[in-house]
Coordinates of C-alpha atoms and ligand atoms in Angstrom, one line a residue:
M1 CA -66.6 -63.9 0.9
Q2 CA -64.3 -65.2 3.6
K3 CA -65.7 -68.7 3.0
I4 CA -64.7 -68.6 -0.7
L5 CA -61.3 -67.3 0.2
I6 CA -60.6 -70.1 2.7
N7 CA -61.9 -72.7 0.3
C8 CA -59.6 -71.4 -2.4
I9 CA -56.8 -71.6 0.1
I10 CA -57.6 -75.2 1.0
Y11 CA -58.0 -76.6 -2.5
G12 CA -55.6 -74.5 -4.5
V13 CA -52.8 -73.0 -2.5
L14 CA -51.9 -76.2 -0.7
W15 CA -50.3 -77.3 -3.9
F16 CA -48.0 -74.3 -3.7
M17 CA -46.6 -74.7 -0.3
E18 CA -43.7 -72.4 -1.1
N19 CA -46.3 -69.6 -1.0
F20 CA -47.5 -70.5 2.5
S21 CA -46.3 -67.2 3.8
I22 CA -49.1 -65.6 1.7
V23 CA -51.7 -68.0 3.1
L24 CA -50.5 -67.0 6.6
A25 CA -50.7 -63.3 5.9
V26 CA -54.3 -63.7 4.5
C27 CA -55.4 -65.6 7.5
R28 CA -53.7 -63.2 9.9
S29 CA -55.5 -60.2 8.5
A30 CA -58.8 -62.1 8.2
L31 CA -58.5 -63.3 11.8
Q32 CA -58.2 -59.7 13.0
N33 CA -62.0 -59.7 12.9
P34 CA -62.8 -63.4 13.4
T35 CA -66.2 -64.8 13.0
D36 CA -67.1 -68.4 14.1
A37 CA -67.4 -69.5 10.5
L38 CA -64.0 -68.1 9.7
K39 CA -62.4 -69.8 12.6
R40 CA -64.0 -73.2 11.6
H41 CA -62.6 -72.8 8.1
V42 CA -59.1 -72.1 9.4
E43 CA -59.4 -75.1 11.7
R44 CA -60.2 -77.2 8.7
L45 CA -57.1 -75.8 7.0
V46 CA -55.0 -76.7 10.0
K47 CA -56.3 -80.2 10.0
A48 CA -55.7 -80.5 6.2
L49 CA -52.1 -79.4 6.7
E50 CA -51.6 -81.9 9.6
K51 CA -53.0 -84.6 7.4
Q52 CA -50.6 -84.0 4.6
G53 CA -47.7 -83.9 7.1
S54 CA -47.0 -80.1 7.0
A55 CA -46.6 -79.9 10.8
D56 CA -44.8 -76.5 10.9
Q57 CA -47.4 -74.8 8.7
A58 CA -50.2 -76.3 10.7
S59 CA -48.7 -75.1 14.0
A60 CA -48.2 -71.6 12.6
L61 CA -51.9 -71.4 11.7
A62 CA -53.0 -72.9 15.0
K63 CA -51.1 -70.2 16.8
L64 CA -52.9 -67.6 14.8
L65 CA -56.2 -69.2 15.8
S66 CA -55.4 -69.3 19.4
G67 CA -54.4 -65.6 19.2
A68 CA -57.8 -64.9 17.6
D69 CA -59.5 -66.8 20.5
Q70 CA -57.9 -64.4 23.0
G71 CA -59.2 -61.4 21.0
G72 CA -61.0 -58.9 23.2
K73 CA -59.3 -60.2 26.4
I74 CA -56.2 -58.1 26.0
V75 CA -56.5 -54.4 24.9
P76 CA -53.6 -53.9 22.4
S77 CA -51.7 -50.6 22.5
R78 CA -52.2 -48.0 19.8
V79 CA -48.9 -48.9 18.3
V80 CA -50.0 -52.5 18.0
L81 CA -53.2 -51.4 16.4
S82 CA -51.4 -49.2 14.0
R83 CA -49.1 -52.1 13.0
Q84 CA -52.1 -54.3 12.5
A85 CA -53.6 -51.6 10.2
L86 CA -50.6 -52.2 7.9
V87 CA -50.6 -55.0 5.4
G88 CA -47.8 -57.5 5.4
E89 CA -46.3 -60.2 7.6
V90 CA -44.5 -59.7 10.9
M91 CA -40.8 -59.7 10.1
P92 CA -39.0 -62.7 11.5
L93 CA -36.1 -62.0 13.9
S94 CA -33.8 -64.0 11.6
I95 CA -34.6 -62.1 8.5
L96 CA -31.9 -61.8 5.8
P97 CA -32.0 -58.6 3.7
P98 CA -32.5 -58.9 -0.1
V99 CA -29.5 -59.2 -2.3
D100 CA -28.4 -58.3 -5.9
K101 CA -29.0 -61.4 -7.9
E102 CA -25.7 -61.0 -9.8
T103 CA -23.2 -59.7 -7.3
G104 CA -24.8 -61.0 -4.1
A105 CA -24.4 -57.5 -2.5
S106 CA -27.0 -56.6 0.1
L107 CA -29.6 -54.2 -1.0
A108 CA -30.6 -53.2 2.5
T109 CA -29.8 -53.4 6.2
V110 CA -32.5 -54.4 8.6
L111 CA -32.7 -53.0 12.2
L112 CA -35.3 -54.7 14.4
P113 CA -37.1 -52.5 17.0
S114 CA -34.9 -53.9 19.8
N115 CA -31.9 -52.4 18.0
L116 CA -33.5 -49.0 17.8
K117 CA -34.6 -48.6 21.4
A118 CA -31.5 -46.9 22.7
I119 CA -31.5 -44.1 20.0
E120 CA -31.9 -40.7 21.4
P121 CA -33.9 -38.2 19.4
P122 CA -32.1 -35.3 17.8
I123 CA -32.9 -31.9 19.3
L124 CA -35.0 -29.9 17.0
N125 CA -36.7 -26.5 17.2
E126 CA -40.1 -26.5 18.9
S127 CA -42.3 -26.0 15.9
L128 CA -40.6 -28.6 13.8
Q129 CA -40.7 -31.1 16.6
A130 CA -44.4 -30.4 17.0
A131 CA -45.0 -31.0 13.3
I132 CA -43.0 -34.3 13.4
N133 CA -44.9 -35.4 16.5
S134 CA -48.2 -34.8 14.7
L135 CA -47.1 -36.8 11.7
T136 CA -45.9 -39.6 13.9
D137 CA -49.1 -39.5 15.8
E138 CA -51.1 -40.1 12.6
W139 CA -48.9 -43.1 11.8
V140 CA -49.4 -44.4 15.3
H141 CA -53.1 -44.0 15.0
L142 CA -53.3 -45.4 11.5
D143 CA -56.2 -47.7 12.5
R144 CA -58.3 -44.6 13.5
L145 CA -57.7 -42.8 10.2
K146 CA -58.5 -46.0 8.3
E147 CA -61.7 -46.5 10.2
A148 CA -62.7 -43.0 9.4
G149 CA -62.0 -43.7 5.7
I150 CA -59.1 -41.2 5.5
K151 CA -56.1 -42.2 3.5
P152 CA -53.2 -41.5 5.8
P153 CA -49.9 -40.1 4.3
L154 CA -47.6 -43.1 4.5
N155 CA -44.4 -41.5 3.1
C156 CA -42.3 -38.5 3.8
L157 CA -39.2 -36.9 2.5
I158 CA -36.8 -35.4 5.0
F159 CA -34.3 -32.9 3.6
G160 CA -31.7 -30.5 5.0
A161 CA -28.0 -29.8 5.4
P162 CA -25.6 -32.6 6.3
G163 CA -25.4 -33.5 10.0
T164 CA -28.7 -32.0 11.0
G165 CA -30.0 -35.2 12.5
K166 CA -32.1 -36.5 9.6
T167 CA -31.0 -40.1 9.7
K168 CA -31.4 -40.2 13.5
L169 CA -34.9 -38.7 13.2
A170 CA -35.9 -41.6 10.9
H171 CA -34.5 -44.1 13.4
V172 CA -36.5 -42.5 16.2
V173 CA -39.7 -42.6 14.1
A174 CA -39.2 -46.3 13.5
S175 CA -38.5 -46.8 17.2
N176 CA -41.6 -44.9 18.2
L177 CA -43.7 -47.1 15.9
D178 CA -42.0 -50.2 17.2
L179 CA -41.4 -51.3 13.6
P180 CA -38.3 -52.8 11.9
L181 CA -36.3 -50.3 9.8
V182 CA -35.2 -51.5 6.4
T183 CA -32.5 -49.1 5.1
A184 CA -31.7 -49.3 1.4
R185 CA -28.0 -49.7 0.7
L186 CA -27.5 -47.5 -2.3
D187 CA -24.0 -48.9 -2.9
G188 CA -25.6 -52.3 -3.4
L189 CA -28.7 -51.0 -5.2
I190 CA -27.0 -49.0 -7.9
S191 CA -25.3 -51.2 -10.4
S192 CA -23.2 -50.6 -13.5
F193 CA -25.0 -53.4 -15.3
L194 CA -27.7 -52.3 -17.6
G195 CA -31.2 -52.8 -16.1
T196 CA -29.8 -54.1 -12.8
T197 CA -30.4 -50.9 -10.8
A198 CA -34.1 -50.9 -11.7
R199 CA -34.4 -54.6 -10.9
N200 CA -32.7 -54.1 -7.5
I201 CA -35.1 -51.2 -6.7
A202 CA -38.0 -53.5 -7.5
T203 CA -36.6 -56.3 -5.4
L204 CA -36.0 -54.0 -2.4
F205 CA -39.6 -52.6 -2.5
E206 CA -41.0 -56.2 -2.9
F207 CA -39.1 -57.1 0.3
A208 CA -40.3 -54.1 2.2
N209 CA -43.9 -54.5 1.0
R210 CA -43.9 -58.1 2.2
Y211 CA -43.3 -57.1 5.8
R212 CA -44.7 -54.6 8.2
C213 CA -41.8 -52.2 8.4
I214 CA -40.5 -48.7 7.6
L215 CA -38.5 -48.5 4.4
L216 CA -35.7 -45.9 4.7
L217 CA -34.2 -44.5 1.5
D218 CA -31.3 -42.6 3.0
E219 CA -29.0 -40.5 0.7
F220 CA -31.9 -40.7 -1.7
D221 CA -30.3 -38.3 -4.2
A222 CA -27.8 -41.0 -5.2
V223 CA -30.5 -42.5 -7.4
A224 CA -31.2 -39.1 -8.9
K225 CA -27.5 -38.3 -9.3
I226 CA -27.0 -41.0 -12.0
R227 CA -28.8 -38.6 -14.3
D228 CA -25.5 -36.6 -14.5
D229 CA -24.1 -39.3 -16.8
P230 CA -25.0 -38.3 -20.4
H231 CA -24.5 -41.9 -21.6
E232 CA -27.1 -43.3 -19.3
V233 CA -30.2 -41.7 -20.5
G234 CA -32.2 -44.9 -21.2
E235 CA -31.1 -46.5 -18.0
I236 CA -32.0 -43.4 -15.9
K237 CA -35.5 -43.3 -17.4
R238 CA -35.9 -47.0 -16.5
V239 CA -34.6 -46.3 -12.9
V240 CA -36.8 -43.3 -12.3
N241 CA -39.9 -45.0 -13.8
T242 CA -39.3 -48.1 -11.6
L243 CA -38.9 -45.9 -8.6
L244 CA -42.1 -44.0 -9.3
Q245 CA -44.0 -47.2 -9.8
C246 CA -42.6 -48.7 -6.6
L247 CA -43.3 -45.5 -4.6
D248 CA -46.9 -45.4 -5.9
E249 CA -47.5 -49.1 -5.0
R250 CA -46.0 -48.6 -1.6
S251 CA -47.9 -45.5 -0.8
S252 CA -50.9 -47.6 0.3
T253 CA -48.9 -50.4 1.7
G254 CA -46.3 -49.3 4.3
F255 CA -44.3 -46.4 5.6
T256 CA -41.5 -44.9 3.5
I257 CA -39.0 -42.3 4.6
A258 CA -36.6 -40.8 2.0
I259 CA -33.7 -38.6 3.1
T260 CA -31.6 -36.2 1.0
N261 CA -29.1 -33.4 1.4
H262 CA -29.6 -32.4 -2.2
E263 CA -33.4 -32.0 -2.7
Q264 CA -32.8 -30.0 -5.9
L265 CA -31.4 -33.1 -7.6
L266 CA -34.6 -35.0 -7.2
D267 CA -36.8 -35.6 -10.2
S268 CA -39.9 -33.4 -9.7
A269 CA -42.1 -36.4 -10.3
I270 CA -40.4 -38.2 -7.4
W271 CA -40.6 -35.1 -5.2
R272 CA -44.3 -34.9 -5.8
R273 CA -44.8 -38.5 -4.6
F274 CA -44.1 -37.5 -1.0
D275 CA -47.2 -36.4 1.0
A276 CA -45.1 -34.9 3.7
R277 CA -41.8 -33.0 3.0
I278 CA -39.9 -32.0 6.1
F279 CA -37.1 -29.5 6.0
V280 CA -34.6 -30.0 8.9
P281 CA -32.8 -26.7 9.3
K282 CA -29.5 -26.1 11.2
P283 CA -30.3 -25.6 14.9
D284 CA -31.5 -22.2 16.1
A285 CA -30.1 -20.5 19.2
I286 CA -32.3 -22.3 21.6
S287 CA -31.7 -25.7 20.0
R288 CA -27.9 -25.1 20.0
Q289 CA -28.1 -24.3 23.7
R290 CA -29.9 -27.6 24.3
I291 CA -27.5 -29.5 22.1
V292 CA -24.4 -28.0 23.9
D293 CA -26.0 -28.8 27.2
K294 CA -26.6 -32.4 26.1
Y295 CA -23.2 -33.1 24.7
L296 CA -21.3 -31.3 27.5
E297 CA -23.4 -32.7 30.3
A298 CA -20.4 -34.7 31.8
L299 CA -18.0 -31.7 31.6
N300 CA -17.4 -29.2 34.3
V301 CA -18.3 -26.2 32.1
N302 CA -20.4 -23.5 33.7
S303 CA -23.7 -22.2 32.2
V304 CA -22.1 -19.0 30.8
E305 CA -19.5 -21.0 29.0
R306 CA -22.2 -23.3 27.6
S307 CA -24.2 -20.3 26.4
F308 CA -21.1 -18.9 24.8
L309 CA -20.5 -22.1 22.9
A310 CA -24.2 -22.0 21.7
W311 CA -23.6 -18.5 20.6
L312 CA -20.3 -19.3 18.9
T313 CA -21.7 -22.3 17.0
E314 CA -24.2 -20.3 15.0
G315 CA -24.5 -21.9 11.5
H316 CA -23.2 -25.2 12.8
S317 CA -25.1 -28.5 12.4
G318 CA -25.9 -30.7 15.4
A319 CA -23.2 -33.1 14.2
E320 CA -20.6 -30.3 14.1
I321 CA -21.6 -29.2 17.7
E322 CA -21.2 -32.8 18.7
T323 CA -17.7 -33.0 17.1
L324 CA -16.7 -29.7 18.9
S325 CA -18.0 -31.0 22.2
N326 CA -16.0 -34.2 21.8
A327 CA -12.9 -32.2 21.1
L328 CA -13.5 -30.2 24.3
K329 CA -14.0 -33.4 26.3
R330 CA -10.7 -34.8 25.0
H331 CA -9.0 -31.6 25.9
Y332 CA -10.6 -31.7 29.4
V333 CA -9.4 -35.3 29.9
M334 CA -5.9 -34.4 28.9
R335 CA -5.6 -31.3 31.0
G336 CA -7.6 -32.4 34.0
D337 CA -10.2 -30.4 35.9
T338 CA -8.0 -27.7 37.4
E339 CA -5.9 -27.0 34.2
F340 CA -8.9 -26.9 31.8
S341 CA -9.7 -23.6 30.2
L342 CA -12.5 -23.4 27.7
I343 CA -11.0 -20.4 25.9
E344 CA -7.7 -22.1 25.4
A345 CA -9.4 -25.3 24.3
L346 CA -11.4 -23.4 21.7
R347 CA -8.4 -21.6 20.4
L348 CA -6.6 -24.9 19.8
N349 CA -9.6 -26.3 18.2
V350 CA -9.7 -23.6 15.5
H351 CA -7.0 -25.4 13.6
L352 CA -8.8 -28.8 14.0
S353 CA -12.0 -27.5 12.5
A354 CA -10.5 -25.3 9.7
D355 CA -13.8 -25.3 7.8
H356 CA -15.3 -22.9 10.4
V357 CA -12.3 -20.5 10.5
N358 CA -14.2 -18.0 8.4
S359 CA -17.1 -17.8 10.7
A360 CA -17.5 -14.1 11.8
R361 CA -18.1 -15.1 15.4
R362 CA -15.0 -17.3 15.5
K363 CA -12.9 -14.5 14.0
L364 CA -14.1 -12.1 16.7
F365 CA -13.3 -14.7 19.4
L366 CA -9.8 -15.2 18.1
S367 CA -9.0 -11.5 17.5
D368 CA -10.5 -9.1 20.0
H369 CA -12.1 -10.0 23.3
E370 CA -13.1 -6.4 24.0
A371 CA -15.1 -6.2 20.8
L372 CA -16.4 -9.7 21.5
A373 CA -17.7 -8.6 24.9
R374 CA -19.6 -5.7 23.3
V375 CA -21.2 -8.0 20.8
L376 CA -22.1 -10.5 23.5
I377 CA -23.8 -8.0 25.7
E378 CA -26.0 -6.8 22.9
D379 CA -27.0 -10.3 21.8
T380 CA -30.7 -10.8 22.2
D381 CA -30.7 -14.6 21.9
F382 CA -28.5 -15.2 25.0
N383 CA -28.8 -12.0 27.0
F384 CA -25.3 -12.2 28.6
K385 CA -24.9 -10.0 31.7
Q386 CA -21.8 -8.0 32.6
N387 CA -21.0 -10.2 35.6
E388 CA -21.3 -13.3 33.4
L389 CA -18.9 -11.8 30.9
A390 CA -16.4 -11.1 33.7
Q391 CA -16.7 -14.7 34.8
F392 CA -16.2 -15.9 31.2
F393 CA -13.2 -13.7 30.3
H394 CA -11.7 -14.2 33.8
R395 CA -11.6 -10.4 34.2
D396 CA -12.6 -8.1 37.0
P397 CA -16.2 -6.7 36.4
S398 CA -14.8 -3.2 36.4
I399 CA -12.7 -4.1 33.3
I400 CA -15.7 -5.4 31.5
S401 CA -17.6 -2.3 32.4
R402 CA -14.7 -0.2 31.0
W403 CA -14.8 -2.2 27.8
L404 CA -18.5 -1.6 27.4
K405 CA -18.3 2.1 28.2
R406 CA -15.5 2.5 25.6
S407 CA -17.9 1.2 23.0
K408 CA -20.5 3.8 23.9
T409 CA -18.0 6.7 23.7
A410 CA -16.4 5.4 20.6
Ligands
LIG501 N1 -30.3 -31.7 16.2 C1 -29.4 -32.6 16.8 N2 -29.4 -32.9 18.1 C2 -28.5 -33.7 18.6 N3 -27.6 -34.4 17.9 C3 -27.6 -34.1 16.6 C4 -28.5 -33.2 15.9 N4 -28.2 -33.2 14.6 C5 -27.2 -34.1 14.5 N5 -26.8 -34.6 15.6 C6 -25.7 -35.6 15.8 O1 -25.0 -35.7 14.7 C7 -24.7 -37.0 14.2 C8 -25.1 -37.1 12.8 O2 -26.5 -37.1 12.7 P1 -27.3 -37.7 11.4 O3 -26.5 -38.8 10.8 O4 -28.7 -38.0 11.8 O5 -27.3 -36.4 10.5 P2 -27.8 -36.4 9.0 O6 -28.7 -35.2 8.8 O7 -28.4 -37.7 8.6 O8 -26.4 -36.2 8.2 P3 -26.1 -36.5 6.7 O9 -26.9 -35.6 5.8 O10 -24.6 -36.2 6.6 O11 -26.4 -38.0 6.5 C9 -25.5 -37.9 15.1 O12 -24.6 -38.5 16.0 C10 -26.4 -37.0 15.9 O13 -26.4 -37.4 17.2
LIG502 MG1 -27.9 -39.1 7.2

């Protein structure tokens, strides 16, 4: 079989040198399990290329051959094995993303693994993190699943409220797999010209399928949203059908992650295409505490104040906690270490984050410290102690004790 394949390559494909990348990809996957006969045939191909003056192509194939000769000497990592289990070429460092043929707008941005290394993972609750780890593990051990004849799930849909760390999570998955991340640019993809959106989607998937990479469809609902336009019925059908076809084709080719804040807008047929569907909720009390600790690491804020911030930010997304932390850091820098007061900084911040003014916890904080102390002492997530509250409110412990007693007698 391999002999026939190589003969075809020698006598047929040489005439179509613009398709040499396909020849290279076929040889690369064939040489992952090299036999002596296969290597001889590839050597013949190298010689044939040299003879006809295609030195670059000959040298690329010769490199593959020398790599195959070293096979067995170096034990590749699991991530390398996983990448080899994917079809497609290795993405060149100088890759240019695909473009809209009419407008020239980029259809995607490409981040190479070296650009993804510094990304820190979002802080997620324990059970969600465990589930994501298990999915990533399957992707890292793709070769093992394939050997066992099990079709691994290669795509997943991540959904949840804005600012919960979904995009960051996708970047971290790509970094863990050491694969380039191709992020669709929906502004370039969606075109007002009839038929162009569907064609752009097909071009994007073709690009992603050619290389070993993760395809990220961020803000995925934008494609679904065009359904809102009553004049666009035919076009939408075309777009959704193309998307379905492309997703089906890609499901056995490479990893796809789609992200949305509006999962209810997705066509049910598209929704069903995803083997894994991950809901990223707003952070729970423990995660909020970890997020506050992370973002306020550099600030001289004691542990009671941090716990209070974690309590106060119930219902906030990770991004909102990050924004609040940045505001506190700015305040800290302006006031200096001795002048900084967390309570004062939070009061000022209320007007800078007006969307949260109606939070019951914020209202309590702004209106009545005595009532606040009573709520805090009864909170089972953070278990504030009386002496901690005294420290937080800058009051004598006896005053806190009086506040709390008053609540019992009231
Ligand atoms: N759980 C988290 N832990 C730490 N940081 C977080 C968390 N969630 C969000 N952030 C921070 O918030 C910012 C925005 O995160 P990201 O863009 O990943 O959110 P998103 O869910 O994709 O938001 P959107 O739906 O608006 O696109 C990032 O800088 C990230 O560091
Ligand atoms: Mg996002």
